[in-house]
PDB file of C-alpha atoms in Angstrom:
ATOM      1  CA  UNK A   1      40.525  32.641  14.930  1.00 50.00           C
ATOM      2  CA  UNK A   2      37.489  30.585  15.887  1.00 49.00           C
ATOM      3  CA  UNK A   3      35.150  33.227  14.448  1.00 48.00           C
ATOM      4  CA  UNK A   4      37.055  33.182  11.158  1.00 47.00           C
ATOM      5  CA  UNK A   5      36.751  29.405  11.005  1.00 48.00           C
ATOM      6  CA  UNK A   6      33.028  29.586  11.644  1.00 44.00           C
ATOM      7  CA  UNK A   7      32.643  32.183   8.912  1.00 42.00           C
ATOM      8  CA  UNK A   8      34.418  29.856   6.477  1.00 42.00           C
ATOM      9  CA  UNK A   9      32.060  27.036   7.411  1.00 45.00           C
ATOM     10  CA  UNK A  10      29.025  29.266   7.007  1.00 41.00           C
ATOM     11  CA  UNK A  11      30.170  30.196   3.532  1.00 40.00           C
ATOM     12  CA  UNK A  12      30.738  26.571   2.589  1.00 45.00           C
ATOM     13  CA  UNK A  13      27.653  25.001   4.089  1.00 47.00           C
ATOM     14  CA  UNK A  14      24.998  27.671   4.187  1.00 45.00           C
ATOM     15  CA  UNK A  15      22.072  27.246   6.580  1.00 43.00           C
ATOM     16  CA  UNK A  16      22.639  23.584   7.448  1.00 51.00           C
ATOM     17  CA  UNK A  17      24.318  24.428  10.760  1.00 51.00           C
ATOM     18  CA  UNK A  18      23.646  25.985  14.124  1.00 51.00           C
ATOM     19  CA  UNK A  19      26.242  27.024  16.662  1.00 42.00           C
ATOM     20  CA  UNK A  20      26.614  27.002  20.443  1.00 46.00           C
ATOM     21  CA  UNK A  21      25.971  30.244  22.318  1.00 41.00           C
ATOM     22  CA  UNK A  22      29.611  31.264  22.544  1.00 38.00           C
ATOM     23  CA  UNK A  23      29.809  31.276  18.728  1.00 36.00           C
ATOM     24  CA  UNK A  24      26.823  33.560  18.275  1.00 34.00           C
ATOM     25  CA  UNK A  25      29.000  36.577  17.589  1.00 35.00           C
ATOM     26  CA  UNK A  26      30.379  35.000  14.414  1.00 31.00           C
ATOM     27  CA  UNK A  27      30.111  37.301  11.390  1.00 28.00           C
ATOM     28  CA  UNK A  28      27.147  36.638   9.142  1.00 28.00           C
ATOM     29  CA  UNK A  29      27.714  35.173   5.700  1.00 27.00           C
ATOM     30  CA  UNK A  30      25.551  34.398   2.709  1.00 26.00           C
ATOM     31  CA  UNK A  31      24.987  30.709   1.957  1.00 29.00           C
ATOM     32  CA  UNK A  32      27.302  29.402  -0.718  1.00 28.00           C
ATOM     33  CA  UNK A  33      27.536  25.832  -1.969  1.00 35.00           C
ATOM     34  CA  UNK A  34      31.007  24.486  -2.606  1.00 32.00           C
ATOM     35  CA  UNK A  35      29.614  22.200  -5.275  1.00 32.00           C
ATOM     36  CA  UNK A  36      26.603  23.290  -7.288  1.00 37.00           C
ATOM     37  CA  UNK A  37      24.952  21.090  -9.858  1.00 48.00           C
ATOM     38  CA  UNK A  38      23.949  22.893 -13.041  1.00 55.00           C
ATOM     39  CA  UNK A  39      20.709  20.968 -13.595  1.00 71.00           C
ATOM     40  CA  UNK A  40      18.358  23.534 -12.083  1.00 80.00           C
ATOM     41  CA  UNK A  41      20.038  26.462 -13.840  1.00 83.00           C
ATOM     42  CA  UNK A  42      19.998  24.786 -17.245  1.00 88.00           C
ATOM     43  CA  UNK A  43      16.405  23.621 -16.905  1.00 91.00           C
ATOM     44  CA  UNK A  44      15.286  27.081 -15.776  1.00 92.00           C
ATOM     45  CA  UNK A  45      17.151  28.779 -18.624  1.00 94.00           C
ATOM     46  CA  UNK A  46      15.467  26.509 -21.174  1.00 96.00           C
ATOM     47  CA  UNK A  47      12.063  27.125 -19.578  1.00 97.00           C
ATOM     48  CA  UNK A  48      12.642  30.884 -19.640  1.00 97.00           C
ATOM     49  CA  UNK A  49      13.446  30.690 -23.323  1.00 97.00           C
ATOM     50  CA  UNK A  50      10.389  28.556 -24.115  1.00 98.00           C
ATOM     51  CA  UNK A  51       8.020  30.854 -22.233  1.00 98.00           C
ATOM     52  CA  UNK A  52       9.462  33.892 -24.005  1.00 98.00           C
ATOM     53  CA  UNK A  53       9.090  32.128 -27.366  1.00 98.00           C
ATOM     54  CA  UNK A  54       5.440  31.212 -26.915  1.00 98.00           C
ATOM     55  CA  UNK A  55       4.754  34.719 -25.660  1.00 97.00           C
ATOM     56  CA  UNK A  56       6.164  36.186 -28.852  1.00 97.00           C
ATOM     57  CA  UNK A  57       5.094  33.587 -31.426  1.00 98.00           C
ATOM     58  CA  UNK A  58       1.877  32.173 -30.019  1.00 97.00           C
ATOM     59  CA  UNK A  59       0.854  28.560 -29.300  1.00 97.00           C
ATOM     60  CA  UNK A  60       0.542  27.175 -32.851  1.00 97.00           C
ATOM     61  CA  UNK A  61       4.074  27.993 -33.979  1.00 98.00           C
ATOM     62  CA  UNK A  62       5.531  27.274 -30.533  1.00 98.00           C
ATOM     63  CA  UNK A  63       4.054  23.789 -30.167  1.00 98.00           C
ATOM     64  CA  UNK A  64       5.571  22.843 -33.528  1.00 97.00           C
ATOM     65  CA  UNK A  65       8.958  24.087 -32.298  1.00 98.00           C
ATOM     66  CA  UNK A  66       8.636  22.278 -28.965  1.00 98.00           C
ATOM     67  CA  UNK A  67       7.827  19.007 -30.796  1.00 97.00           C
ATOM     68  CA  UNK A  68      11.022  19.170 -32.859  1.00 97.00           C
ATOM     69  CA  UNK A  69      13.329  16.634 -31.157  1.00 94.00           C
ATOM     70  CA  UNK A  70      16.317  18.098 -33.002  1.00 93.00           C
ATOM     71  CA  UNK A  71      15.295  21.695 -32.536  1.00 95.00           C
ATOM     72  CA  UNK A  72      16.441  24.518 -30.314  1.00 95.00           C
ATOM     73  CA  UNK A  73      14.215  23.485 -27.417  1.00 97.00           C
ATOM     74  CA  UNK A  74      16.095  20.239 -26.858  1.00 95.00           C
ATOM     75  CA  UNK A  75      19.451  20.556 -25.106  1.00 90.00           C
ATOM     76  CA  UNK A  76      21.029  17.256 -24.109  1.00 85.00           C
ATOM     77  CA  UNK A  77      18.866  15.709 -21.400  1.00 85.00           C
ATOM     78  CA  UNK A  78      16.696  18.838 -21.177  1.00 92.00           C
ATOM     79  CA  UNK A  79      13.634  19.341 -23.340  1.00 96.00           C
ATOM     80  CA  UNK A  80      10.413  21.319 -23.312  1.00 98.00           C
ATOM     81  CA  UNK A  81       7.003  19.712 -23.102  1.00 98.00           C
ATOM     82  CA  UNK A  82       3.595  21.349 -23.054  1.00 98.00           C
ATOM     83  CA  UNK A  83       0.446  20.096 -21.311  1.00 98.00           C
ATOM     84  CA  UNK A  84      -2.906  21.726 -21.912  1.00 98.00           C
ATOM     85  CA  UNK A  85      -5.153  22.646 -19.022  1.00 97.00           C
ATOM     86  CA  UNK A  86      -7.435  19.976 -20.510  1.00 97.00           C
ATOM     87  CA  UNK A  87      -4.795  17.332 -19.654  1.00 97.00           C
ATOM     88  CA  UNK A  88      -3.675  16.673 -23.227  1.00 98.00           C
ATOM     89  CA  UNK A  89       0.046  16.537 -24.015  1.00 98.00           C
ATOM     90  CA  UNK A  90       0.444  18.941 -26.945  1.00 98.00           C
ATOM     91  CA  UNK A  91       4.221  18.886 -27.340  1.00 98.00           C
ATOM     92  CA  UNK A  92       7.331  17.055 -26.171  1.00 97.00           C
ATOM     93  CA  UNK A  93      10.882  17.170 -27.416  1.00 96.00           C
ATOM     94  CA  UNK A  94      11.844  14.110 -25.361  1.00 92.00           C
ATOM     95  CA  UNK A  95      10.988  10.434 -24.822  1.00 91.00           C
ATOM     96  CA  UNK A  96       7.362  11.298 -24.020  1.00 92.00           C
ATOM     97  CA  UNK A  97       6.823  12.466 -27.620  1.00 93.00           C
ATOM     98  CA  UNK A  98       4.938   9.233 -28.257  1.00 94.00           C
ATOM     99  CA  UNK A  99       2.205  10.469 -25.911  1.00 96.00           C
ATOM    100  CA  UNK A 100       1.571  13.723 -27.792  1.00 97.00           C
ATOM    101  CA  UNK A 101      -2.122  14.062 -28.532  1.00 97.00           C
ATOM    102  CA  UNK A 102      -3.163  11.874 -25.603  1.00 97.00           C
ATOM    103  CA  UNK A 103      -4.786  12.884 -22.329  1.00 98.00           C
ATOM    104  CA  UNK A 104      -2.063  12.329 -19.726  1.00 97.00           C
ATOM    105  CA  UNK A 105      -3.882  13.719 -16.693  1.00 97.00           C
ATOM    106  CA  UNK A 106      -3.965  10.276 -15.063  1.00 96.00           C
ATOM    107  CA  UNK A 107      -0.409   9.301 -16.045  1.00 96.00           C
ATOM    108  CA  UNK A 108       1.330   7.884 -12.953  1.00 95.00           C
ATOM    109  CA  UNK A 109       4.941   7.463 -11.947  1.00 92.00           C
ATOM    110  CA  UNK A 110       6.625   4.301 -10.654  1.00 88.00           C
ATOM    111  CA  UNK A 111       5.160   4.924  -7.180  1.00 88.00           C
ATOM    112  CA  UNK A 112       1.641   5.443  -8.500  1.00 94.00           C
ATOM    113  CA  UNK A 113       1.706   9.230  -8.184  1.00 94.00           C
ATOM    114  CA  UNK A 114      -0.513  11.069 -10.737  1.00 96.00           C
ATOM    115  CA  UNK A 115       2.130  13.735 -11.281  1.00 96.00           C
ATOM    116  CA  UNK A 116       0.542  15.400 -14.310  1.00 97.00           C
ATOM    117  CA  UNK A 117      -2.773  15.612 -12.477  1.00 97.00           C
ATOM    118  CA  UNK A 118      -0.995  17.052  -9.429  1.00 97.00           C
ATOM    119  CA  UNK A 119       0.715  19.638 -11.628  1.00 97.00           C
ATOM    120  CA  UNK A 120      -2.617  20.647 -13.169  1.00 98.00           C
ATOM    121  CA  UNK A 121      -4.105  21.006  -9.700  1.00 97.00           C
ATOM    122  CA  UNK A 122      -1.230  23.278  -8.674  1.00 96.00           C
ATOM    123  CA  UNK A 123      -1.755  25.373 -11.780  1.00 97.00           C
ATOM    124  CA  UNK A 124      -5.337  26.165 -10.746  1.00 96.00           C
ATOM    125  CA  UNK A 125      -4.023  28.494  -8.046  1.00 96.00           C
ATOM    126  CA  UNK A 126      -0.401  29.129  -9.073  1.00 96.00           C
ATOM    127  CA  UNK A 127       1.112  30.560 -12.263  1.00 96.00           C
ATOM    128  CA  UNK A 128       4.215  28.392 -11.794  1.00 96.00           C
ATOM    129  CA  UNK A 129       5.504  25.560  -9.654  1.00 94.00           C
ATOM    130  CA  UNK A 130       7.406  22.288  -9.400  1.00 92.00           C
ATOM    131  CA  UNK A 131       6.456  18.657  -9.093  1.00 93.00           C
ATOM    132  CA  UNK A 132       8.651  15.694  -8.128  1.00 89.00           C
ATOM    133  CA  UNK A 133       8.103  12.089  -9.110  1.00 90.00           C
ATOM    134  CA  UNK A 134       9.924   8.831  -9.873  1.00 87.00           C
ATOM    135  CA  UNK A 135      10.806   8.234 -13.515  1.00 88.00           C
ATOM    136  CA  UNK A 136      13.293   6.255 -15.597  1.00 85.00           C
ATOM    137  CA  UNK A 137      16.276   8.407 -16.547  1.00 81.00           C
ATOM    138  CA  UNK A 138      17.023   7.499 -20.192  1.00 79.00           C
ATOM    139  CA  UNK A 139      20.671   8.464 -19.673  1.00 74.00           C
ATOM    140  CA  UNK A 140      21.344   5.482 -17.404  1.00 72.00           C
ATOM    141  CA  UNK A 141      18.032   3.577 -17.436  1.00 77.00           C
ATOM    142  CA  UNK A 142      17.758   3.981 -13.648  1.00 75.00           C
ATOM    143  CA  UNK A 143      14.663   4.945 -11.697  1.00 80.00           C
ATOM    144  CA  UNK A 144      15.440   8.373 -10.249  1.00 80.00           C
ATOM    145  CA  UNK A 145      13.745  11.423  -8.805  1.00 82.00           C
ATOM    146  CA  UNK A 146      12.686  13.827 -11.531  1.00 89.00           C
ATOM    147  CA  UNK A 147      11.673  17.428 -10.933  1.00 90.00           C
ATOM    148  CA  UNK A 148       9.484  19.254 -13.439  1.00 94.00           C
ATOM    149  CA  UNK A 149       9.256  23.037 -13.413  1.00 95.00           C
ATOM    150  CA  UNK A 150       6.147  24.485 -15.032  1.00 97.00           C
ATOM    151  CA  UNK A 151       4.730  27.878 -15.955  1.00 98.00           C
ATOM    152  CA  UNK A 152       1.186  28.565 -17.062  1.00 98.00           C
ATOM    153  CA  UNK A 153       0.919  30.438 -20.351  1.00 97.00           C
ATOM    154  CA  UNK A 154      -2.665  30.854 -21.505  1.00 97.00           C
ATOM    155  CA  UNK A 155      -4.219  27.399 -21.783  1.00 97.00           C
ATOM    156  CA  UNK A 156      -0.913  25.548 -21.518  1.00 98.00           C
ATOM    157  CA  UNK A 157       1.636  24.485 -18.931  1.00 98.00           C
ATOM    158  CA  UNK A 158       5.120  24.879 -20.390  1.00 98.00           C
ATOM    159  CA  UNK A 159       7.462  22.471 -18.597  1.00 98.00           C
ATOM    160  CA  UNK A 160      11.103  21.409 -18.345  1.00 96.00           C
ATOM    161  CA  UNK A 161      12.357  18.622 -16.091  1.00 93.00           C
ATOM    162  CA  UNK A 162      15.645  17.424 -14.680  1.00 89.00           C
ATOM    163  CA  UNK A 163      16.898  14.420 -12.733  1.00 84.00           C
ATOM    164  CA  UNK A 164      18.635  14.423  -9.357  1.00 76.00           C
ATOM    165  CA  UNK A 165      20.102  11.016  -8.519  1.00 71.00           C
ATOM    166  CA  UNK A 166      20.332  10.025  -4.860  1.00 75.00           C
ATOM    167  CA  UNK A 167      22.921   7.598  -3.526  1.00 81.00           C
ATOM    168  CA  UNK A 168      21.712   4.544  -1.619  1.00 85.00           C
ATOM    169  CA  UNK A 169      23.117   3.208   1.639  1.00 90.00           C
ATOM    170  CA  UNK A 170      24.760   0.417  -0.370  1.00 92.00           C
ATOM    171  CA  UNK A 171      26.456   2.909  -2.687  1.00 91.00           C
ATOM    172  CA  UNK A 172      27.643   4.973   0.294  1.00 94.00           C
ATOM    173  CA  UNK A 173      29.091   1.866   1.914  1.00 96.00           C
ATOM    174  CA  UNK A 174      30.852   0.872  -1.301  1.00 96.00           C
ATOM    175  CA  UNK A 175      32.471   4.321  -1.584  1.00 97.00           C
ATOM    176  CA  UNK A 176      33.518   4.249   2.076  1.00 97.00           C
ATOM    177  CA  UNK A 177      35.083   0.812   1.648  1.00 97.00           C
ATOM    178  CA  UNK A 178      36.978   2.071  -1.394  1.00 98.00           C
ATOM    179  CA  UNK A 179      38.137   5.176   0.526  1.00 98.00           C
ATOM    180  CA  UNK A 180      39.407   3.072   3.436  1.00 98.00           C
ATOM    181  CA  UNK A 181      41.358   0.892   0.998  1.00 98.00           C
ATOM    182  CA  UNK A 182      42.921   3.958  -0.671  1.00 98.00           C
ATOM    183  CA  UNK A 183      43.981   5.462   2.656  1.00 97.00           C
ATOM    184  CA  UNK A 184      45.584   2.223   3.797  1.00 97.00           C
ATOM    185  CA  UNK A 185      47.313   1.577   0.479  1.00 97.00           C
ATOM    186  CA  UNK A 186      48.421   5.048  -0.616  1.00 97.00           C
ATOM    187  CA  UNK A 187      48.840   6.908   2.670  1.00 97.00           C
ATOM    188  CA  UNK A 188      47.345  10.123   4.010  1.00 97.00           C
ATOM    189  CA  UNK A 189      48.878  12.669   1.638  1.00 97.00           C
ATOM    190  CA  UNK A 190      47.704  10.946  -1.541  1.00 97.00           C
ATOM    191  CA  UNK A 191      44.346   9.914  -0.089  1.00 97.00           C
ATOM    192  CA  UNK A 192      43.418  13.358   1.253  1.00 97.00           C
ATOM    193  CA  UNK A 193      44.453  15.050  -1.988  1.00 97.00           C
ATOM    194  CA  UNK A 194      42.250  12.601  -3.890  1.00 97.00           C
ATOM    195  CA  UNK A 195      39.288  13.035  -1.536  1.00 97.00           C
ATOM    196  CA  UNK A 196      39.527  16.825  -1.936  1.00 95.00           C
ATOM    197  CA  UNK A 197      39.395  16.603  -5.730  1.00 93.00           C
ATOM    198  CA  UNK A 198      35.793  17.303  -6.823  1.00 88.00           C
ATOM    199  CA  UNK A 199      36.488  15.471 -10.081  1.00 89.00           C
ATOM    200  CA  UNK A 200      37.704  12.267  -8.470  1.00 93.00           C
ATOM    201  CA  UNK A 201      35.826   8.991  -8.067  1.00 93.00           C
ATOM    202  CA  UNK A 202      35.206  10.000  -4.451  1.00 95.00           C
ATOM    203  CA  UNK A 203      32.758  12.777  -5.366  1.00 91.00           C
ATOM    204  CA  UNK A 204      29.776  11.427  -7.295  1.00 85.00           C
ATOM    205  CA  UNK A 205      26.510  13.394  -7.470  1.00 77.00           C
ATOM    206  CA  UNK A 206      25.388  13.751  -3.823  1.00 82.00           C
ATOM    207  CA  UNK A 207      28.022  11.328  -2.528  1.00 89.00           C
ATOM    208  CA  UNK A 208      31.466  12.340  -1.274  1.00 93.00           C
ATOM    209  CA  UNK A 209      34.170  11.278   1.171  1.00 97.00           C
ATOM    210  CA  UNK A 210      35.289  13.392   4.110  1.00 96.00           C
ATOM    211  CA  UNK A 211      38.053  12.829   6.649  1.00 98.00           C
ATOM    212  CA  UNK A 212      38.480  14.148  10.197  1.00 98.00           C
ATOM    213  CA  UNK A 213      41.491  14.000  12.494  1.00 98.00           C
ATOM    214  CA  UNK A 214      40.362  12.174  15.641  1.00 97.00           C
ATOM    215  CA  UNK A 215      43.009  13.930  17.737  1.00 96.00           C
ATOM    216  CA  UNK A 216      42.091  17.550  17.114  1.00 96.00           C
ATOM    217  CA  UNK A 217      38.700  17.342  15.360  1.00 96.00           C
ATOM    218  CA  UNK A 218      39.918  19.111  12.227  1.00 96.00           C
ATOM    219  CA  UNK A 219      38.819  18.371   8.697  1.00 95.00           C
ATOM    220  CA  UNK A 220      41.539  16.616   6.727  1.00 97.00           C
ATOM    221  CA  UNK A 221      39.529  16.449   3.520  1.00 96.00           C
ATOM    222  CA  UNK A 222      36.011  16.971   2.199  1.00 93.00           C
ATOM    223  CA  UNK A 223      34.961  16.330  -1.384  1.00 90.00           C
ATOM    224  CA  UNK A 224      32.010  18.713  -1.045  1.00 85.00           C
ATOM    225  CA  UNK A 225      33.951  21.555   0.613  1.00 86.00           C
ATOM    226  CA  UNK A 226      37.730  21.222   0.221  1.00 90.00           C
ATOM    227  CA  UNK A 227      38.155  24.706   1.685  1.00 89.00           C
ATOM    228  CA  UNK A 228      37.144  23.333   5.099  1.00 88.00           C
ATOM    229  CA  UNK A 229      40.459  21.496   5.420  1.00 92.00           C
ATOM    230  CA  UNK A 230      42.075  22.445   8.717  1.00 94.00           C
ATOM    231  CA  UNK A 231      38.843  23.652  10.349  1.00 93.00           C
ATOM    232  CA  UNK A 232      37.919  22.245  13.797  1.00 95.00           C
ATOM    233  CA  UNK A 233      34.356  20.961  13.447  1.00 92.00           C
ATOM    234  CA  UNK A 234      33.743  19.633  16.942  1.00 92.00           C
ATOM    235  CA  UNK A 235      31.640  22.596  18.085  1.00 89.00           C
ATOM    236  CA  UNK A 236      29.302  22.520  15.102  1.00 89.00           C
ATOM    237  CA  UNK A 237      25.687  21.395  15.330  1.00 91.00           C
ATOM    238  CA  UNK A 238      23.266  20.680  12.519  1.00 90.00           C
ATOM    239  CA  UNK A 239      20.112  22.741  11.934  1.00 82.00           C
ATOM    240  CA  UNK A 240      18.287  20.679  14.568  1.00 87.00           C
ATOM    241  CA  UNK A 241      20.989  21.330  17.184  1.00 91.00           C
ATOM    242  CA  UNK A 242      22.593  17.897  16.956  1.00 93.00           C
ATOM    243  CA  UNK A 243      26.365  17.837  17.671  1.00 94.00           C
ATOM    244  CA  UNK A 244      26.958  15.631  14.652  1.00 93.00           C
ATOM    245  CA  UNK A 245      30.746  15.725  14.533  1.00 95.00           C
ATOM    246  CA  UNK A 246      31.138  15.061  18.252  1.00 96.00           C
ATOM    247  CA  UNK A 247      28.803  12.097  17.780  1.00 96.00           C
ATOM    248  CA  UNK A 248      30.857  10.830  14.837  1.00 97.00           C
ATOM    249  CA  UNK A 249      34.141  11.181  16.702  1.00 97.00           C
ATOM    250  CA  UNK A 250      32.770   9.442  19.797  1.00 97.00           C
ATOM    251  CA  UNK A 251      31.393   6.609  17.654  1.00 97.00           C
ATOM    252  CA  UNK A 252      34.694   6.192  15.821  1.00 97.00           C
ATOM    253  CA  UNK A 253      36.689   6.111  19.068  1.00 97.00           C
ATOM    254  CA  UNK A 254      34.327   3.782  20.905  1.00 97.00           C
ATOM    255  CA  UNK A 255      33.182   1.386  18.191  1.00 97.00           C
ATOM    256  CA  UNK A 256      35.323   2.074  15.132  1.00 97.00           C
ATOM    257  CA  UNK A 257      32.392   2.289  12.744  1.00 97.00           C
ATOM    258  CA  UNK A 258      28.680   3.000  12.562  1.00 97.00           C
ATOM    259  CA  UNK A 259      26.061   5.474  11.311  1.00 97.00           C
ATOM    260  CA  UNK A 260      25.157   8.995  12.440  1.00 96.00           C
ATOM    261  CA  UNK A 261      21.885  10.633  11.351  1.00 95.00           C
ATOM    262  CA  UNK A 262      21.435  14.420  11.071  1.00 93.00           C
ATOM    263  CA  UNK A 263      20.381  17.155   8.631  1.00 91.00           C
ATOM    264  CA  UNK A 264      22.810  18.636   6.120  1.00 84.00           C
ATOM    265  CA  UNK A 265      23.005  20.541   2.840  1.00 80.00           C
ATOM    266  CA  UNK A 266      22.852  18.211  -0.127  1.00 76.00           C
ATOM    267  CA  UNK A 267      25.366  19.460  -2.730  1.00 69.00           C
ATOM    268  CA  UNK A 268      23.242  17.921  -5.488  1.00 67.00           C
ATOM    269  CA  UNK A 269      20.055  19.799  -4.607  1.00 68.00           C
ATOM    270  CA  UNK A 270      21.473  22.679  -2.540  1.00 69.00           C
ATOM    271  CA  UNK A 271      18.702  21.936  -0.011  1.00 75.00           C
ATOM    272  CA  UNK A 272      18.969  20.920   3.637  1.00 83.00           C
ATOM    273  CA  UNK A 273      17.907  17.269   3.886  1.00 86.00           C
ATOM    274  CA  UNK A 274      18.170  14.294   6.224  1.00 90.00           C
ATOM    275  CA  UNK A 275      21.587  12.698   5.946  1.00 91.00           C
ATOM    276  CA  UNK A 276      22.847   9.344   7.135  1.00 95.00           C
ATOM    277  CA  UNK A 277      26.615   9.099   7.328  1.00 96.00           C
ATOM    278  CA  UNK A 278      28.542   5.855   7.523  1.00 97.00           C
ATOM    279  CA  UNK A 279      31.861   6.285   9.344  1.00 97.00           C
ATOM    280  CA  UNK A 280      34.972   4.129   9.653  1.00 98.00           C
ATOM    281  CA  UNK A 281      38.052   4.647  11.792  1.00 98.00           C
ATOM    282  CA  UNK A 282      41.478   4.096  10.252  1.00 98.00           C
ATOM    283  CA  UNK A 283      44.076   4.694  12.985  1.00 97.00           C
ATOM    284  CA  UNK A 284      43.678   8.381  13.978  1.00 97.00           C
ATOM    285  CA  UNK A 285      41.465   9.255  10.992  1.00 98.00           C
ATOM    286  CA  UNK A 286      37.689   9.170  10.714  1.00 98.00           C
ATOM    287  CA  UNK A 287      36.407   8.559   7.184  1.00 98.00           C
ATOM    288  CA  UNK A 288      32.784   9.218   6.320  1.00 97.00           C
ATOM    289  CA  UNK A 289      30.401   8.893   3.386  1.00 96.00           C
ATOM    290  CA  UNK A 290      26.734   9.800   3.605  1.00 93.00           C
ATOM    291  CA  UNK A 291      23.521   9.481   1.668  1.00 91.00           C
ATOM    292  CA  UNK A 292      20.484  11.764   1.744  1.00 86.00           C
ATOM    293  CA  UNK A 293      16.776  11.309   2.131  1.00 82.00           C
ATOM    294  CA  UNK A 294      14.197  14.077   1.889  1.00 68.00           C
ATOM    295  CA  UNK A 295      12.477  13.035   5.129  1.00 62.00           C
TER     296      UNK A 295
END
């Protein structure tokens, strides 16, 4: 039974975990995210289409198409832009269209990072790559992390970017406070059902609520992986060997609340990142909400 539970956790959480020696005989499983954002897939699909188009139609016709803000290379928040190896922005179907014709090599993000210059440096030795920087997301006017994918086609870098918002410690605390209030007001059955609903207000981008039974160490709910409900998580370690759930349970029993730091798969990026989880005890239940940082 324990091996089956471990296999379920492996499927849900991928490579974010390690296991004690007695669990080493657990069956292997391919990583699988319970919640996958579509940003990367949509951006990549648009980039694939743009690269194929310029390959077939050539730069002159393609740059005109990429500059059409109502054309087929603009899809919601996703748009194609093209930077020449000379640093000039030749096309943009998005907010940066006002910079077309200008040399943007030294353009810097909110942290002073010359992201276009960095991308051009990458392109000297790589036919494709990614660059991350801080930029205003026009959808909500918030400063967020933006990732640009690029591919070199002749004398141009064809690019498509996407945003991945990251919750702050304040936002995590606000969600935890709201979750505690729901549990106290509505009871366990309603609260756990709500926390397990990936479309509820308790699952937002990379933020979600989880609940653990302090008596037996079993998951009662998890917005990122509802299928973990009923699984005993006490023997699980993170990728660095930290017994994160034992630490959380001990903290909840001894102090009632606090923060536990470890590494975990971010459902928004599908990457293993540093996570900081705020926990709160409500009777025999541990509630947690975390936020991620890349380092």
